[in-house]
Short mmCIF file of C-alpha atoms in Angstrom, two decimals:
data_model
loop_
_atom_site.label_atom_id
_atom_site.label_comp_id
_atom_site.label_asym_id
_atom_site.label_seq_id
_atom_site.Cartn_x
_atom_site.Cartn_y
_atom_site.Cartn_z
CA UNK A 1 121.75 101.73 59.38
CA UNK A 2 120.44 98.35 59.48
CA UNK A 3 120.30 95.22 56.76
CA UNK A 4 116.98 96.10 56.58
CA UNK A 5 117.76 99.75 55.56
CA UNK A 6 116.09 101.20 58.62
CA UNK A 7 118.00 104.41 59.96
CA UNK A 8 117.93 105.55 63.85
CA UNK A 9 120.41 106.55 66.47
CA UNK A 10 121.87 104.62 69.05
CA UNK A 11 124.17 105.63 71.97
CA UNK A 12 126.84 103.12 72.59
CA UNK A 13 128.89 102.28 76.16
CA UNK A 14 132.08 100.12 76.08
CA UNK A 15 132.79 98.50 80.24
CA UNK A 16 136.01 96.50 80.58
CA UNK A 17 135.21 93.41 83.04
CA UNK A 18 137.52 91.02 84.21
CA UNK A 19 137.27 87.98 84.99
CA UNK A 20 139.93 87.40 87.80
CA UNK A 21 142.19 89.99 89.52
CA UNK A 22 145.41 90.18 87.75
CA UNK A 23 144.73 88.21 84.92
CA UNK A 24 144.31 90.64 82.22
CA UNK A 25 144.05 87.84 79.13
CA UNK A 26 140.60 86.46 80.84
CA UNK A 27 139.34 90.33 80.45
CA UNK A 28 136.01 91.08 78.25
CA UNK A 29 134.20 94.03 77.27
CA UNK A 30 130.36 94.83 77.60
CA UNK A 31 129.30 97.15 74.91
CA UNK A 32 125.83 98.33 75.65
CA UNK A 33 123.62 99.83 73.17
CA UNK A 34 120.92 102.07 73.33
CA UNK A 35 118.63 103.36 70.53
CA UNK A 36 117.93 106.70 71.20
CA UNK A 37 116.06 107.35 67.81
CA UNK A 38 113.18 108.18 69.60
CA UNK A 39 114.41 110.48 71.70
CA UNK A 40 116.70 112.07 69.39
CA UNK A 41 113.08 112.59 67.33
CA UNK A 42 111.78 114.03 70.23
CA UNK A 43 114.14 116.49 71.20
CA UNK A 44 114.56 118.28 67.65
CA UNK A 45 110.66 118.22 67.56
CA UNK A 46 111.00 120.16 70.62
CA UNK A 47 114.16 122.21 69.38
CA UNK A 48 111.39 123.18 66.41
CA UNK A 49 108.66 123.98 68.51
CA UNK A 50 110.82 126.43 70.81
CA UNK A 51 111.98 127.91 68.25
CA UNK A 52 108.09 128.46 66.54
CA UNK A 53 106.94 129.93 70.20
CA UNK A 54 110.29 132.20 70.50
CA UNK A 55 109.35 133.63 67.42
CA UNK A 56 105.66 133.49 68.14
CA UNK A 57 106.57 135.30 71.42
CA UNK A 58 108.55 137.82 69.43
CA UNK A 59 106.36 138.35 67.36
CA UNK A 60 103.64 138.90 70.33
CA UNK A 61 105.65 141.33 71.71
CA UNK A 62 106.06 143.80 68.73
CA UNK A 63 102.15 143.32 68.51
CA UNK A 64 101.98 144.54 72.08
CA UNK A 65 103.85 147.22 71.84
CA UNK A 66 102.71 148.48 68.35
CA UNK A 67 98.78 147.92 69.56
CA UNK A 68 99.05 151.37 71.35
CA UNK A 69 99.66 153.25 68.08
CA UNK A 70 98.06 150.57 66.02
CA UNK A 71 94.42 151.33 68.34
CA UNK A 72 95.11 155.28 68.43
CA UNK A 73 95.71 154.81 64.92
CA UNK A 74 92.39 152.31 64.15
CA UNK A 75 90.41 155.17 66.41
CA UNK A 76 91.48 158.05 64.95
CA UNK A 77 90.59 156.10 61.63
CA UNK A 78 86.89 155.51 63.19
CA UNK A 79 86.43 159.05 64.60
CA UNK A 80 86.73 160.88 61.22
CA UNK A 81 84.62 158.10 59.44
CA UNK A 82 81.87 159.04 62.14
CA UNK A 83 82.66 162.90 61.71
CA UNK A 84 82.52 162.37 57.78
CA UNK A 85 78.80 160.33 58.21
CA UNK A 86 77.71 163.17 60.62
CA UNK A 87 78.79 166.02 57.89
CA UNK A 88 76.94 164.18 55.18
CA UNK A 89 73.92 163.35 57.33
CA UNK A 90 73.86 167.45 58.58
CA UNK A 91 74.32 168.56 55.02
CA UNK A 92 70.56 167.11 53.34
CA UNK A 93 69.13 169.40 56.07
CA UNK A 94 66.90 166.28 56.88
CA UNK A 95 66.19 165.24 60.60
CA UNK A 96 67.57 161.40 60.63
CA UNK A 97 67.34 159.57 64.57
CA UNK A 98 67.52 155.79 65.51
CA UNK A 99 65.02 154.19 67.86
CA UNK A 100 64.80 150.11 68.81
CA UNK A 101 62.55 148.02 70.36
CA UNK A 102 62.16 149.30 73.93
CA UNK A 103 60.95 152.67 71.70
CA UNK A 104 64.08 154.39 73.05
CA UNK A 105 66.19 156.77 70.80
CA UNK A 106 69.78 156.16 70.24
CA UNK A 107 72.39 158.55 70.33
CA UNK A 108 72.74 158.73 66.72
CA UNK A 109 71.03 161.61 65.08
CA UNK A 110 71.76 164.70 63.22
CA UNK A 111 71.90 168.46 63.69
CA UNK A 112 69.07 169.20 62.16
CA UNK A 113 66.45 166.94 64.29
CA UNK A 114 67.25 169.75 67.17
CA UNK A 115 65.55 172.29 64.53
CA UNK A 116 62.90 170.00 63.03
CA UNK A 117 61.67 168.29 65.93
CA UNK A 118 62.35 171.45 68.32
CA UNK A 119 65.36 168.92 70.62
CA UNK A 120 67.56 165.80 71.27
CA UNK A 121 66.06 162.45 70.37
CA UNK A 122 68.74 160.82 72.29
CA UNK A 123 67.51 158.99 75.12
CA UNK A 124 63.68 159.74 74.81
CA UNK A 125 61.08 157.75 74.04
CA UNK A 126 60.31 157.94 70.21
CA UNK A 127 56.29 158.68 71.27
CA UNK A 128 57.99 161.62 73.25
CA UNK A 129 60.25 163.03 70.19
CA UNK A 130 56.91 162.93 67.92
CA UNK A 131 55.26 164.60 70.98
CA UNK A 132 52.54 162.35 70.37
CA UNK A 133 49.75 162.60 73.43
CA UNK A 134 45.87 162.23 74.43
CA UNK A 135 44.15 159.14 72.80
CA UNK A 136 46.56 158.67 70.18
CA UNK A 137 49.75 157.71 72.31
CA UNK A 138 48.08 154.30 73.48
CA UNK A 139 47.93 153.36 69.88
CA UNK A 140 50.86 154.03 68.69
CA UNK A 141 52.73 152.57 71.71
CA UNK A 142 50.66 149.19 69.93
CA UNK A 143 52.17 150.54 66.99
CA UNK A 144 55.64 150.43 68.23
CA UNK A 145 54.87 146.88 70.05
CA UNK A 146 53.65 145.67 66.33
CA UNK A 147 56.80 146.95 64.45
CA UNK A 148 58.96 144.35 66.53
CA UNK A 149 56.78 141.68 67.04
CA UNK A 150 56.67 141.55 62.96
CA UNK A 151 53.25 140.16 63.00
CA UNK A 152 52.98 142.07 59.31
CA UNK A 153 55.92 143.20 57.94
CA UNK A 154 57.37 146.49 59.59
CA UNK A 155 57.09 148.38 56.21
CA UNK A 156 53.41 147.83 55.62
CA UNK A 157 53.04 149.18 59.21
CA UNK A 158 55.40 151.95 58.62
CA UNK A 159 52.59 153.38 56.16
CA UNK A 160 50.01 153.52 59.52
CA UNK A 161 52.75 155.51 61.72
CA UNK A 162 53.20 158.87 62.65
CA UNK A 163 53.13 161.16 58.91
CA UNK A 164 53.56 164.26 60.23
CA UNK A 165 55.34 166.59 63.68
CA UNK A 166 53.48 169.17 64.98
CA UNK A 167 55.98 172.14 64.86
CA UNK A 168 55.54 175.53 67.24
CA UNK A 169 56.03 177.20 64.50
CA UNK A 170 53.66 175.72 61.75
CA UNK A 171 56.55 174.01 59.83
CA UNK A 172 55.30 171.22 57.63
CA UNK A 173 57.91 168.12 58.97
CA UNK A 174 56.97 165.35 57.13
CA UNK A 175 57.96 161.59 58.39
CA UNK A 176 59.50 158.40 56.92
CA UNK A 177 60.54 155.10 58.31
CA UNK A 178 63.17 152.92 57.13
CA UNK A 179 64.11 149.79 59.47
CA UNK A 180 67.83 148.27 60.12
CA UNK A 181 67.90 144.24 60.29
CA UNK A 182 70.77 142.10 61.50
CA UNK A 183 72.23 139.29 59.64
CA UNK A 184 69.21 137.03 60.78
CA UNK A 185 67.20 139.81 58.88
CA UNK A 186 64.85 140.66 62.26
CA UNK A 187 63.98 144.16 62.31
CA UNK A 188 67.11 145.52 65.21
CA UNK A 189 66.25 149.26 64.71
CA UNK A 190 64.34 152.08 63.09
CA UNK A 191 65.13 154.98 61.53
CA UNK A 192 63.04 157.60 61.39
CA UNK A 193 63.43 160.94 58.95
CA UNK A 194 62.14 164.03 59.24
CA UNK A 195 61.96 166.36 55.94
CA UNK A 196 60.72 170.02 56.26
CA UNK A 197 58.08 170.33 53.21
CA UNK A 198 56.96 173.73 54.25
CA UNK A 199 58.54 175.92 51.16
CA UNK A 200 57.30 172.68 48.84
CA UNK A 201 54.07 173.28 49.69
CA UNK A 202 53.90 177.15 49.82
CA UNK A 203 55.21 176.63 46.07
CA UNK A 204 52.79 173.64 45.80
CA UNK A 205 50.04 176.75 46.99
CA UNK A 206 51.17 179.16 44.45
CA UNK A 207 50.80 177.18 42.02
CA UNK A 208 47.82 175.98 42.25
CA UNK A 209 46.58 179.40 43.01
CA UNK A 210 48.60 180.80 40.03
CA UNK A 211 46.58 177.83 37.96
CA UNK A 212 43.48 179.03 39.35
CA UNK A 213 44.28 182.34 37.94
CA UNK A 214 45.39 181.20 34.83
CA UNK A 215 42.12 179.25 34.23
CA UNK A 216 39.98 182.20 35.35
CA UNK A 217 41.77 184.49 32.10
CA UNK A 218 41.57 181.83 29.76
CA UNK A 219 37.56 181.37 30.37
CA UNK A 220 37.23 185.03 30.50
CA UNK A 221 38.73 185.22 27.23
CA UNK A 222 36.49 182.66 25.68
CA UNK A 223 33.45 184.42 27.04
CA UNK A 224 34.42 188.06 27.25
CA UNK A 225 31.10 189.66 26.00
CA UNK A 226 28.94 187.81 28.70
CA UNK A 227 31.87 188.73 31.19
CA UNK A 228 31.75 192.38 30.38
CA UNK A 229 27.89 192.32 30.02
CA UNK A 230 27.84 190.84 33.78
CA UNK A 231 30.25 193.73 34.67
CA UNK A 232 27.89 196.11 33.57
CA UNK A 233 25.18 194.41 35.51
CA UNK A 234 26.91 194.70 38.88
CA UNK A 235 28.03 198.22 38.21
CA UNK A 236 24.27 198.97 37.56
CA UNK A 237 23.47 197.39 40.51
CA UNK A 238 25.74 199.00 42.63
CA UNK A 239 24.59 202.62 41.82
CA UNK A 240 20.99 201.22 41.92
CA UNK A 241 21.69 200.24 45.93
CA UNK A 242 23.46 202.95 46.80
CA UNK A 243 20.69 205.35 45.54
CA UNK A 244 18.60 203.22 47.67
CA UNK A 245 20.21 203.29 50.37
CA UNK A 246 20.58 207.09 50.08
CA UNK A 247 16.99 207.84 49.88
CA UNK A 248 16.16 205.20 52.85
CA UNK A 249 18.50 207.37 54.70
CA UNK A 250 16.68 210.50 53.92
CA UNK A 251 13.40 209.51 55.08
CA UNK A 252 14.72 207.81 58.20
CA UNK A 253 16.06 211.59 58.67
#
């Protein structure tokens, strides 16, 4: 420790040198001195750092060997998320399938899509799910183009798509559009869902035939005399022709 109060380290050496041979009392010493401060810094800096990468090391090697079980784990974690989406998506009953910009369908759809639009989306071309051919498939390929190129924004042009599948068997599948952005909010993908509205509107049918019906009584009621007068009429009529037609068969006899 210096005057100055400054602290460091210093190595010292001590050298005997004499002066003549055998005169010891003309003998001196040389005492060297050598501040090491630095290096004594230096060295428990390093000391430190080992000791940080030995346990960083350590520590990398219980990650390595736990990342087996850790990604079985994380996977097995992902796989029932994906079978618990699936069961949710297969329960509405609703066709749901992904296509992006090239118009090709992802591998992401559910059960019922194989009922409701009689296949697999997956791989196809959207145009080729929809089976849509002849004079309309060049405009909706434009339609497809115009979706991505978000010229007008994909869900006014949703409203100009595809509303309906053509099923074999005269289903009513009704379709809806709903598009997936990424964080830059472009339009990435598409979904597309197909409902089956047949039952709605045989009940839709009923109803209005049932309303019909319902209508018909209540004027009847309101005007029954004229309605049973008008009865009477075609009754009369009825025996009138067929009287007629009796005698014109006579004389044609």
């Amino acid at each position: 420790k210096s005057g100055k109060g400054q602290e460091g380290k210093v190595r010292i050496a001590i050298q005997p040198v004499s002066r003549g041979e055998g005169d010891a009392s003309k003998a001196f010493w040389v005492v060297l001195l050598h501040d090491v401060t630095l290096e004594e810094s230096l060295h428990r800096k390093y000391r430190q750092e080992l000791a940080q990468k030995e346990e960083a090391f350590k520590s990398l090697e219980d990650y390595s060997q736990n990342l087996e079980l850790k990604v079985e784990a994380r996977t097995q974690e992902l796989s029932r998320a994906n079978r618990t989406i699936s069961a949710m998506m297969d329960s509405l009953g609703q066709g749901f399938f992904v296509f992006g910009r090239d118009g090709i369908c992802a591998p992401i759809f559910s059960m019922a899509c194989k009922a409701l639009l009689e296949g697999s989306p997956d791989g196809r071309h959207i145009l080729d799910v929809l089976k849509i051919t002849g004079p309309d498939r060049p405009k909706m390929e434009k339609w497809v183009a115009g979706l991505f190129a978000e010229l007008l924004p994909a869900e006014d042009l949703f409203e100009v798509g595809p509303k309906r599948y053509l099923h074999s068997k005269d289903l009513v599948i009704e379709l809806a559009y709903r598009a997936i952005r990424n964080e830059t909010e472009k339009l990435e993908s598409v979904v597309v869902i197909a409902t089956d509205r047949t039952k709605e509107l045989v009940a839709v049918n009923l109803a209005e035939r049932e309303k019909a019906f319902a209508l018909m009584m209540k004027s009847y009621l309101r005007s029954r005399p004229q309605f049973e007068g008008l009865l009477r009429s075609l009754q009369e009529f009825s025996k009138d022709f067929e009287v007629a037609l009796r005698e014109r068969s006579i004389l044609s006899n």
